[in-house]
Amino acid sequence: RTKESNKNTYNFYTASLNTQSYKRFFLSNDFRNAMQKNQFVLYYQPRVDGRNGRIVGAEALIRWEHEEWGLVSPDDFISIAEENGLITPLGEWVLRTACFKLKEWLDKGLHVRLSVNFSIHQFLHSDIVDTVKRIVQETKVDVNFLEIEITESSLLPSGLVVYHAVKELRAMGIQVLFDDFGTGYSSLSWLNQLELDGLKIDKSFIQKISDNSTTLEIVRSIIKLAHGLNLSVIAEGVESSHEWDLLREEQCDEIQGYLFSRPLPADQFDQLLINEVMKVTEVSNYNDQVN
Ligand code: C2E
Ligand code: MG
Ligand code: MG
Ligand code: MG
């Protein structure tokens, strides 16, 4: 390497670092405005039955349609919202929008479940149970199709608060899923303390199961453990049919990932759902005629 190229590498490194912190700075400044300007949107990613690939539900994933930065990922702004406290109104908006959407599907006879990500700050700095009750009443959604995803990192500092809220939400009929399972420090101790309905194996594991036998064995054990505890298992980040084959062999209940679909804007997801229902009806009509 010449001195020149070393220098370039160094410049590139600082430049990209600056871009990241500039971006955060600007996003952070624009945040309050963005809420007033309705720049947030929900995308929906299908969750499919691990056996046959049929859509059984969706996860709602937020994006920010920023004038200059384009579609901004939640990884770039959820932490900003947590810092400035706007995660509470943002989280309410997410839940309300998701519940209206779910109600619309159910009213059309499209019986799918919808999961919504919650931040720990919603548990710590607002009465989350009260908020959920209020929004459920307002949207008149059937809570039996509603699921809430919480991540372990968010469980850590706040044991009792989360414990009680989860208990109340489950008593209402809402299912609670443990998101990004396996990435935190105390996944097992939390499984031991919280009563949950399912867990989502983090995509960092799924991405390795095809070529790492240790990871495959870990995923196998997680699925067995979950089923032993009566929890359903969702694998996230499934990108190849080989990964799906391996997971199907282990009786993984649900699959989510680019193999089936990326997260989609609402109208595109609706179309996907309607097409699938029509496909299923055509097959059963055909079977009726044949038999
Ligand atoms: P998450 O809840 O673990 O969501 C799964 C992430 O994996 C999503 O990223 C999704 O787009 C991505 N993903 C799905 N399938 C694949 C795949 O096959 N390959 C790869 N490489 N990625 C895949 P996204 O949408 O960027 O969201 C990132 C995180 O932001 C979410 O992780 C969640 O923790 C958080 N988040 C998203 N929406 C909300 C929200 O409304 N409220 C809160 N509090 N957090 C949210
Ligand atoms: Mg999630
Ligand atoms: Mg996850
Ligand atoms: Mg995550």
mmCIF file of C-alpha atoms and ligand atoms in Angstrom:
data_model
loop_
_atom_site.group_PDB
_atom_site.id
_atom_site.type_symbol
_atom_site.label_atom_id
_atom_site.label_comp_id
_atom_site.label_asym_id
_atom_site.label_seq_id
_atom_site.Cartn_x
_atom_site.Cartn_y
_atom_site.Cartn_z
ATOM 1 C CA ARG A 1 0.000 0.000 0.000
ATOM 2 C CA THR A 2 1.204 3.446 -0.827
ATOM 3 C CA LYS A 3 0.950 6.309 1.550
ATOM 4 C CA GLU A 4 -1.569 7.870 -0.778
ATOM 5 C CA SER A 5 -4.060 5.007 -0.580
ATOM 6 C CA ASN A 6 -3.755 4.829 3.200
ATOM 7 C CA LYS A 7 -4.651 8.446 3.343
ATOM 8 C CA ASN A 8 -7.684 7.871 1.134
ATOM 9 C CA THR A 9 -8.888 5.026 3.316
ATOM 10 C CA TYR A 10 -8.587 7.255 6.330
ATOM 11 C CA ASN A 11 -10.510 10.069 4.659
ATOM 12 C CA PHE A 12 -13.223 7.699 3.540
ATOM 13 C CA TYR A 13 -13.554 6.379 7.074
ATOM 14 C CA THR A 14 -13.970 9.780 8.712
ATOM 15 C CA ALA A 15 -16.267 10.958 5.934
ATOM 16 C CA SER A 16 -18.682 8.053 6.405
ATOM 17 C CA LEU A 17 -18.571 8.467 10.147
ATOM 18 C CA ASN A 18 -19.515 12.090 9.756
ATOM 19 C CA THR A 19 -22.352 11.238 7.407
ATOM 20 C CA GLN A 20 -23.800 8.969 10.057
ATOM 21 C CA SER A 21 -23.671 11.559 12.793
ATOM 22 C CA TYR A 22 -24.871 14.355 10.494
ATOM 23 C CA LYS A 23 -27.776 12.175 9.519
ATOM 24 C CA ARG A 24 -28.662 11.506 13.111
ATOM 25 C CA PHE A 25 -28.366 15.177 13.959
ATOM 26 C CA PHE A 26 -30.708 16.217 11.135
ATOM 27 C CA LEU A 27 -33.170 13.414 11.715
ATOM 28 C CA SER A 28 -33.289 14.281 15.355
ATOM 29 C CA ASN A 29 -34.059 17.929 14.515
ATOM 30 C CA ASP A 30 -36.757 16.999 12.019
ATOM 31 C CA PHE A 31 -38.470 14.456 14.215
ATOM 32 C CA ARG A 32 -41.152 16.546 15.872
ATOM 33 C CA ASN A 33 -42.095 18.102 12.547
ATOM 34 C CA ALA A 34 -42.287 14.711 10.899
ATOM 35 C CA MET A 35 -44.998 13.637 13.287
ATOM 36 C CA GLN A 36 -47.060 16.712 12.492
ATOM 37 C CA LYS A 37 -46.492 16.257 8.771
ATOM 38 C CA ASN A 38 -47.545 12.589 8.884
ATOM 39 C CA GLN A 39 -44.300 11.390 7.388
ATOM 40 C CA PHE A 40 -44.392 8.006 9.078
ATOM 41 C CA VAL A 41 -45.817 4.953 7.348
ATOM 42 C CA LEU A 42 -46.292 1.342 8.276
ATOM 43 C CA TYR A 43 -45.028 -1.422 6.031
ATOM 44 C CA TYR A 44 -46.233 -4.991 6.431
ATOM 45 C CA GLN A 45 -44.146 -8.121 6.067
ATOM 46 C CA PRO A 46 -45.936 -11.461 5.678
ATOM 47 C CA ARG A 47 -45.454 -14.245 8.201
ATOM 48 C CA VAL A 48 -46.124 -17.623 6.671
ATOM 49 C CA ASP A 49 -47.007 -21.089 7.923
ATOM 50 C CA GLY A 50 -43.744 -23.042 8.257
ATOM 51 C CA ARG A 51 -45.289 -26.137 6.655
ATOM 52 C CA ASN A 52 -46.908 -24.770 3.498
ATOM 53 C CA GLY A 53 -45.863 -21.137 3.101
ATOM 54 C CA ARG A 54 -49.397 -19.736 3.403
ATOM 55 C CA ILE A 55 -49.720 -16.256 4.888
ATOM 56 C CA VAL A 56 -50.922 -16.460 8.474
ATOM 57 C CA GLY A 57 -50.043 -12.975 9.577
ATOM 58 C CA ALA A 58 -47.861 -9.929 9.233
ATOM 59 C CA GLU A 59 -45.477 -7.774 11.204
ATOM 60 C CA ALA A 60 -45.979 -4.012 11.091
ATOM 61 C CA LEU A 61 -42.676 -2.180 10.502
ATOM 62 C CA ILE A 62 -42.418 1.585 10.593
ATOM 63 C CA ARG A 63 -40.609 3.783 8.043
ATOM 64 C CA TRP A 64 -40.078 7.508 7.795
ATOM 65 C CA GLU A 65 -40.647 9.140 4.406
ATOM 66 C CA HIS A 66 -38.165 11.953 4.736
ATOM 67 C CA GLU A 67 -38.044 14.784 2.173
ATOM 68 C CA GLU A 68 -34.275 14.627 1.772
ATOM 69 C CA TRP A 69 -33.138 11.270 3.130
ATOM 70 C CA GLY A 70 -35.824 9.193 1.424
ATOM 71 C CA LEU A 71 -37.218 6.138 3.188
ATOM 72 C CA VAL A 72 -35.502 6.054 6.572
ATOM 73 C CA SER A 73 -35.144 2.773 8.466
ATOM 74 C CA PRO A 74 -36.442 2.454 12.041
ATOM 75 C CA ASP A 75 -32.933 1.486 13.123
ATOM 76 C CA ASP A 76 -32.007 5.109 12.348
ATOM 77 C CA PHE A 77 -34.777 6.829 14.285
ATOM 78 C CA ILE A 78 -36.413 4.654 16.975
ATOM 79 C CA SER A 79 -33.532 5.426 19.334
ATOM 80 C CA ILE A 80 -33.991 9.149 18.602
ATOM 81 C CA ALA A 81 -37.663 8.864 19.508
ATOM 82 C CA GLU A 82 -36.699 7.042 22.684
ATOM 83 C CA GLU A 83 -34.298 9.801 23.615
ATOM 84 C CA ASN A 84 -36.644 12.714 23.004
ATOM 85 C CA GLY A 85 -39.650 10.997 24.519
ATOM 86 C CA LEU A 86 -41.691 11.073 21.324
ATOM 87 C CA ILE A 87 -41.699 7.275 21.236
ATOM 88 C CA THR A 88 -44.883 7.397 23.324
ATOM 89 C CA PRO A 89 -47.003 9.294 20.765
ATOM 90 C CA LEU A 90 -45.212 7.531 17.901
ATOM 91 C CA GLY A 91 -45.895 4.136 19.450
ATOM 92 C CA GLU A 92 -49.563 5.071 19.884
ATOM 93 C CA TRP A 93 -49.761 6.089 16.245
ATOM 94 C CA VAL A 94 -48.197 2.764 15.216
ATOM 95 C CA LEU A 95 -50.617 0.749 17.299
ATOM 96 C CA ARG A 96 -53.683 2.716 16.166
ATOM 97 C CA THR A 97 -52.712 2.492 12.476
ATOM 98 C CA ALA A 98 -51.989 -1.223 12.802
ATOM 99 C CA CYS A 99 -55.271 -1.911 14.609
ATOM 100 C CA PHE A 100 -57.319 -0.060 11.955
ATOM 101 C CA LYS A 101 -55.547 -2.090 9.267
ATOM 102 C CA LEU A 102 -56.117 -5.364 11.087
ATOM 103 C CA LYS A 103 -59.796 -4.528 11.591
ATOM 104 C CA GLU A 104 -60.103 -3.862 7.857
ATOM 105 C CA TRP A 105 -58.624 -7.279 6.977
ATOM 106 C CA LEU A 106 -60.793 -9.103 9.487
ATOM 107 C CA ASP A 107 -63.923 -7.316 8.244
ATOM 108 C CA LYS A 108 -63.090 -8.553 4.731
ATOM 109 C CA GLY A 109 -62.830 -12.105 6.021
ATOM 110 C CA LEU A 110 -59.035 -12.117 5.792
ATOM 111 C CA HIS A 111 -58.191 -13.849 9.046
ATOM 112 C CA VAL A 112 -54.569 -13.013 9.673
ATOM 113 C CA ARG A 113 -52.730 -11.930 12.791
ATOM 114 C CA LEU A 114 -50.767 -8.719 13.037
ATOM 115 C CA SER A 115 -47.792 -8.115 15.302
ATOM 116 C CA VAL A 116 -46.608 -4.706 16.437
ATOM 117 C CA ASN A 117 -43.192 -3.823 17.900
ATOM 118 C CA PHE A 118 -43.193 -2.077 21.266
ATOM 119 C CA SER A 119 -40.311 -0.185 22.798
ATOM 120 C CA ILE A 120 -39.452 -0.526 26.471
ATOM 121 C CA HIS A 121 -39.920 3.225 26.854
ATOM 122 C CA GLN A 122 -43.606 2.730 26.196
ATOM 123 C CA PHE A 123 -43.688 0.431 29.215
ATOM 124 C CA LEU A 124 -41.601 2.691 31.435
ATOM 125 C CA HIS A 125 -42.865 6.175 30.618
ATOM 126 C CA SER A 126 -46.526 5.652 29.834
ATOM 127 C CA ASP A 127 -49.394 3.488 30.985
ATOM 128 C CA ILE A 128 -49.085 1.031 28.144
ATOM 129 C CA VAL A 129 -51.947 -1.207 29.229
ATOM 130 C CA ASP A 130 -54.292 1.764 29.403
ATOM 131 C CA THR A 131 -53.161 2.958 25.958
ATOM 132 C CA VAL A 132 -53.714 -0.460 24.420
ATOM 133 C CA LYS A 133 -57.182 -0.722 25.979
ATOM 134 C CA ARG A 134 -58.110 2.716 24.680
ATOM 135 C CA ILE A 135 -56.929 1.999 21.135
ATOM 136 C CA VAL A 136 -58.603 -1.400 21.062
ATOM 137 C CA GLN A 137 -61.892 0.236 22.037
ATOM 138 C CA GLU A 138 -61.444 3.036 19.539
ATOM 139 C CA THR A 139 -60.640 0.733 16.598
ATOM 140 C CA LYS A 140 -62.983 -2.095 17.676
ATOM 141 C CA VAL A 141 -60.374 -4.631 16.610
ATOM 142 C CA ASP A 142 -60.594 -8.274 17.675
ATOM 143 C CA VAL A 143 -57.628 -8.510 20.060
ATOM 144 C CA ASN A 144 -57.312 -12.234 19.474
ATOM 145 C CA PHE A 145 -55.578 -11.406 16.192
ATOM 146 C CA LEU A 146 -53.264 -8.806 17.719
ATOM 147 C CA GLU A 147 -49.730 -9.561 18.859
ATOM 148 C CA ILE A 148 -47.096 -7.484 20.558
ATOM 149 C CA GLU A 149 -43.356 -7.990 20.054
ATOM 150 C CA ILE A 150 -40.898 -7.036 22.740
ATOM 151 C CA THR A 151 -37.139 -7.485 22.663
ATOM 152 C CA GLU A 152 -35.010 -8.838 25.395
ATOM 153 C CA SER A 153 -32.719 -5.844 25.616
ATOM 154 C CA SER A 154 -35.799 -3.885 26.423
ATOM 155 C CA LEU A 155 -36.827 -6.342 29.118
ATOM 156 C CA LEU A 156 -33.589 -6.131 31.009
ATOM 157 C CA PRO A 157 -33.662 -3.014 33.172
ATOM 158 C CA SER A 158 -37.283 -3.123 34.039
ATOM 159 C CA GLY A 159 -38.354 -6.550 35.170
ATOM 160 C CA LEU A 160 -41.457 -5.948 37.229
ATOM 161 C CA VAL A 161 -43.038 -3.231 35.104
ATOM 162 C CA VAL A 162 -42.837 -5.408 32.020
ATOM 163 C CA TYR A 163 -43.918 -8.486 33.923
ATOM 164 C CA HIS A 164 -47.174 -6.901 35.103
ATOM 165 C CA ALA A 165 -47.972 -5.216 31.796
ATOM 166 C CA VAL A 166 -47.403 -8.430 29.847
ATOM 167 C CA LYS A 167 -49.662 -10.267 32.253
ATOM 168 C CA GLU A 168 -52.457 -7.753 31.759
ATOM 169 C CA LEU A 169 -52.087 -7.627 27.989
ATOM 170 C CA ARG A 170 -52.270 -11.420 27.822
ATOM 171 C CA ALA A 171 -55.307 -11.420 30.066
ATOM 172 C CA MET A 172 -56.984 -9.173 27.472
ATOM 173 C CA GLY A 173 -56.359 -11.863 24.833
ATOM 174 C CA ILE A 174 -53.384 -10.238 23.151
ATOM 175 C CA GLN A 175 -50.447 -12.508 22.357
ATOM 176 C CA VAL A 176 -46.979 -11.458 23.367
ATOM 177 C CA LEU A 177 -43.891 -12.505 21.411
ATOM 178 C CA PHE A 178 -40.274 -12.379 22.476
ATOM 179 C CA ASP A 179 -38.455 -10.659 19.572
ATOM 180 C CA ASP A 180 -34.809 -11.188 18.536
ATOM 181 C CA PHE A 181 -34.570 -14.245 20.754
ATOM 182 C CA GLY A 182 -31.034 -15.372 21.504
ATOM 183 C CA THR A 183 -29.275 -12.053 21.035
ATOM 184 C CA GLY A 184 -29.536 -10.788 24.600
ATOM 185 C CA TYR A 185 -27.712 -11.864 27.700
ATOM 186 C CA SER A 186 -30.504 -13.469 29.656
ATOM 187 C CA SER A 187 -32.918 -15.011 27.194
ATOM 188 C CA LEU A 188 -33.336 -18.124 29.308
ATOM 189 C CA SER A 189 -33.885 -16.382 32.592
ATOM 190 C CA TRP A 190 -36.578 -14.255 30.956
ATOM 191 C CA LEU A 191 -38.280 -17.308 29.525
ATOM 192 C CA ASN A 192 -38.364 -18.594 33.059
ATOM 193 C CA GLN A 193 -40.020 -15.472 34.460
ATOM 194 C CA LEU A 194 -42.374 -14.138 31.787
ATOM 195 C CA GLU A 195 -45.363 -16.000 30.454
ATOM 196 C CA LEU A 196 -45.327 -15.508 26.709
ATOM 197 C CA ASP A 197 -46.986 -16.911 23.613
ATOM 198 C CA GLY A 198 -44.112 -17.236 21.213
ATOM 199 C CA LEU A 199 -40.588 -16.332 20.328
ATOM 200 C CA LYS A 200 -38.915 -15.053 17.231
ATOM 201 C CA ILE A 201 -35.465 -16.447 16.556
ATOM 202 C CA ASP A 202 -33.190 -13.603 15.568
ATOM 203 C CA LYS A 203 -32.109 -13.419 11.953
ATOM 204 C CA SER A 204 -28.426 -13.504 12.898
ATOM 205 C CA PHE A 205 -28.943 -17.212 13.713
ATOM 206 C CA ILE A 206 -31.078 -18.000 10.686
ATOM 207 C CA GLN A 207 -28.491 -16.487 8.352
ATOM 208 C CA LYS A 208 -25.943 -19.066 9.536
ATOM 209 C CA ILE A 209 -27.924 -22.304 9.709
ATOM 210 C CA SER A 210 -27.089 -23.349 6.154
ATOM 211 C CA ASP A 211 -23.354 -23.456 6.621
ATOM 212 C CA ASN A 212 -22.707 -23.637 10.322
ATOM 213 C CA SER A 213 -23.634 -26.867 12.063
ATOM 214 C CA THR A 214 -23.261 -25.312 15.523
ATOM 215 C CA THR A 215 -25.820 -22.623 14.694
ATOM 216 C CA LEU A 216 -28.195 -25.201 13.245
ATOM 217 C CA GLU A 217 -27.934 -27.218 16.444
ATOM 218 C CA ILE A 218 -28.649 -24.106 18.541
ATOM 219 C CA VAL A 219 -31.718 -23.284 16.453
ATOM 220 C CA ARG A 220 -32.890 -26.892 16.741
ATOM 221 C CA SER A 221 -32.566 -26.680 20.521
ATOM 222 C CA ILE A 222 -34.378 -23.338 20.702
ATOM 223 C CA ILE A 223 -37.319 -24.798 18.761
ATOM 224 C CA LYS A 224 -37.464 -27.887 21.012
ATOM 225 C CA LEU A 225 -37.218 -25.733 24.106
ATOM 226 C CA ALA A 226 -39.968 -23.404 22.907
ATOM 227 C CA HIS A 227 -42.294 -26.241 22.008
ATOM 228 C CA GLY A 228 -41.626 -27.857 25.360
ATOM 229 C CA LEU A 229 -42.804 -24.608 26.959
ATOM 230 C CA ASN A 230 -45.849 -24.427 24.684
ATOM 231 C CA LEU A 231 -44.518 -21.429 22.781
ATOM 232 C CA SER A 232 -44.798 -21.027 19.053
ATOM 233 C CA VAL A 233 -41.617 -20.298 17.121
ATOM 234 C CA ILE A 234 -41.145 -17.811 14.335
ATOM 235 C CA ALA A 235 -37.899 -17.674 12.348
ATOM 236 C CA GLU A 236 -37.066 -14.207 11.038
ATOM 237 C CA GLY A 237 -34.720 -13.325 8.197
ATOM 238 C CA VAL A 238 -35.310 -16.455 6.097
ATOM 239 C CA GLU A 239 -33.836 -15.703 2.683
ATOM 240 C CA SER A 240 -33.282 -19.075 1.000
ATOM 241 C CA SER A 241 -35.386 -22.158 0.406
ATOM 242 C CA HIS A 242 -32.607 -24.236 1.916
ATOM 243 C CA GLU A 243 -33.022 -22.330 5.184
ATOM 244 C CA TRP A 244 -36.751 -22.938 5.009
ATOM 245 C CA ASP A 245 -36.183 -26.680 4.376
ATOM 246 C CA LEU A 246 -34.007 -26.935 7.465
ATOM 247 C CA LEU A 247 -36.529 -25.038 9.601
ATOM 248 C CA ARG A 248 -39.470 -27.054 8.288
ATOM 249 C CA GLU A 249 -37.646 -30.240 9.275
ATOM 250 C CA GLU A 250 -37.462 -28.879 12.820
ATOM 251 C CA GLN A 251 -41.185 -28.036 12.844
ATOM 252 C CA CYS A 252 -40.656 -24.285 13.038
ATOM 253 C CA ASP A 253 -44.200 -22.862 13.201
ATOM 254 C CA GLU A 254 -43.776 -19.687 11.196
ATOM 255 C CA ILE A 255 -41.339 -18.171 8.744
ATOM 256 C CA GLN A 256 -40.699 -14.524 7.950
ATOM 257 C CA GLY A 257 -38.154 -13.235 5.484
ATOM 258 C CA TYR A 258 -37.218 -11.995 2.048
ATOM 259 C CA LEU A 259 -37.727 -15.523 0.670
ATOM 260 C CA PHE A 260 -41.455 -14.803 0.773
ATOM 261 C CA SER A 261 -41.549 -11.038 0.723
ATOM 262 C CA ARG A 262 -39.885 -7.878 1.862
ATOM 263 C CA PRO A 263 -41.957 -5.570 4.028
ATOM 264 C CA LEU A 264 -44.557 -3.961 1.731
ATOM 265 C CA PRO A 265 -46.595 -0.740 1.740
ATOM 266 C CA ALA A 266 -50.174 -1.346 2.908
ATOM 267 C CA ASP A 267 -51.832 -1.440 -0.515
ATOM 268 C CA GLN A 268 -49.298 -3.927 -1.878
ATOM 269 C CA PHE A 269 -49.669 -6.157 1.152
ATOM 270 C CA ASP A 270 -53.471 -6.038 0.792
ATOM 271 C CA GLN A 271 -53.141 -7.178 -2.805
ATOM 272 C CA LEU A 272 -50.831 -10.033 -1.833
ATOM 273 C CA LEU A 273 -53.319 -11.149 0.796
ATOM 274 C CA ILE A 274 -56.319 -10.976 -1.523
ATOM 275 C CA ASN A 275 -54.465 -12.873 -4.280
ATOM 276 C CA GLU A 276 -53.547 -15.589 -1.852
ATOM 277 C CA VAL A 277 -57.080 -15.986 -0.565
ATOM 278 C CA MET A 278 -58.327 -16.214 -4.158
ATOM 279 C CA LYS A 279 -55.692 -18.845 -4.949
ATOM 280 C CA VAL A 280 -56.772 -20.942 -1.970
ATOM 281 C CA THR A 281 -60.459 -20.606 -2.903
ATOM 282 C CA GLU A 282 -59.747 -21.608 -6.509
ATOM 283 C CA VAL A 283 -57.925 -24.734 -5.346
ATOM 284 C CA SER A 284 -60.764 -25.742 -3.033
ATOM 285 C CA ASN A 285 -63.391 -25.044 -5.727
ATOM 286 C CA TYR A 286 -61.371 -27.197 -8.073
ATOM 287 C CA ASN A 287 -61.209 -29.974 -5.488
ATOM 288 C CA ASP A 288 -64.958 -29.692 -4.922
ATOM 289 C CA GLN A 289 -65.585 -30.134 -8.653
ATOM 290 C CA VAL A 290 -63.233 -33.088 -8.921
ATOM 291 C CA ASN A 291 -64.650 -34.914 -5.917
HETATM 292 P P1 C2E B 1 -37.402 -6.485 14.143
HETATM 293 O O1 C2E B 1 -38.636 -6.278 14.919
HETATM 294 O O2 C2E B 1 -36.518 -7.614 14.555
HETATM 295 O O3 C2E B 1 -37.871 -6.622 12.624
HETATM 296 C C1 C2E B 1 -37.294 -7.470 11.687
HETATM 297 C C2 C2E B 1 -36.339 -6.709 10.776
HETATM 298 O O4 C2E B 1 -35.731 -7.628 9.864
HETATM 299 C C3 C2E B 1 -37.033 -5.674 9.897
HETATM 300 O O5 C2E B 1 -36.145 -4.593 9.709
HETATM 301 C C4 C2E B 1 -37.221 -6.426 8.586
HETATM 302 O O6 C2E B 1 -37.354 -5.581 7.469
HETATM 303 C C5 C2E B 1 -35.939 -7.215 8.538
HETATM 304 N N1 C2E B 1 -36.044 -8.426 7.718
HETATM 305 C C6 C2E B 1 -37.128 -9.190 7.475
HETATM 306 N N2 C2E B 1 -36.839 -10.241 6.702
HETATM 307 C C7 C2E B 1 -35.520 -10.154 6.434
HETATM 308 C C8 C2E B 1 -34.607 -10.978 5.661
HETATM 309 O O7 C2E B 1 -34.963 -11.998 5.078
HETATM 310 N N3 C2E B 1 -33.298 -10.561 5.637
HETATM 311 C C9 C2E B 1 -32.879 -9.439 6.280
HETATM 312 N N4 C2E B 1 -31.582 -9.109 6.196
HETATM 313 N N5 C2E B 1 -33.706 -8.649 7.014
HETATM 314 C C10 C2E B 1 -35.003 -9.008 7.078
HETATM 315 P P2 C2E B 1 -36.640 -3.076 9.807
HETATM 316 O O8 C2E B 1 -37.994 -2.962 9.205
HETATM 317 O O9 C2E B 1 -35.544 -2.208 9.286
HETATM 318 O O10 C2E B 1 -36.803 -2.820 11.366
HETATM 319 C C11 C2E B 1 -35.688 -2.836 12.215
HETATM 320 C C12 C2E B 1 -36.098 -2.830 13.670
HETATM 321 O O11 C2E B 1 -36.732 -1.584 14.023
HETATM 322 C C13 C2E B 1 -37.131 -3.897 14.012
HETATM 323 O O12 C2E B 1 -36.492 -5.142 14.171
HETATM 324 C C14 C2E B 1 -37.696 -3.333 15.294
HETATM 325 O O13 C2E B 1 -36.877 -3.654 16.384
HETATM 326 C C15 C2E B 1 -37.650 -1.842 15.053
HETATM 327 N N6 C2E B 1 -38.996 -1.371 14.666
HETATM 328 C C16 C2E B 1 -39.616 -1.433 13.467
HETATM 329 N N7 C2E B 1 -40.859 -0.898 13.499
HETATM 330 C C17 C2E B 1 -41.045 -0.483 14.784
HETATM 331 C C18 C2E B 1 -42.139 0.151 15.475
HETATM 332 O O14 C2E B 1 -43.223 0.421 14.936
HETATM 333 N N8 C2E B 1 -41.938 0.441 16.808
HETATM 334 C C19 C2E B 1 -40.774 0.128 17.447
HETATM 335 N N9 C2E B 1 -40.662 0.444 18.763
HETATM 336 N N10 C2E B 1 -39.737 -0.484 16.835
HETATM 337 C C20 C2E B 1 -39.866 -0.785 15.518
HETATM 338 MG MG MG B 2 -40.142 -7.372 15.513
HETATM 339 MG MG MG B 3 -36.643 -9.351 15.405
HETATM 340 MG MG MG B 4 -34.614 -6.157 15.915
#
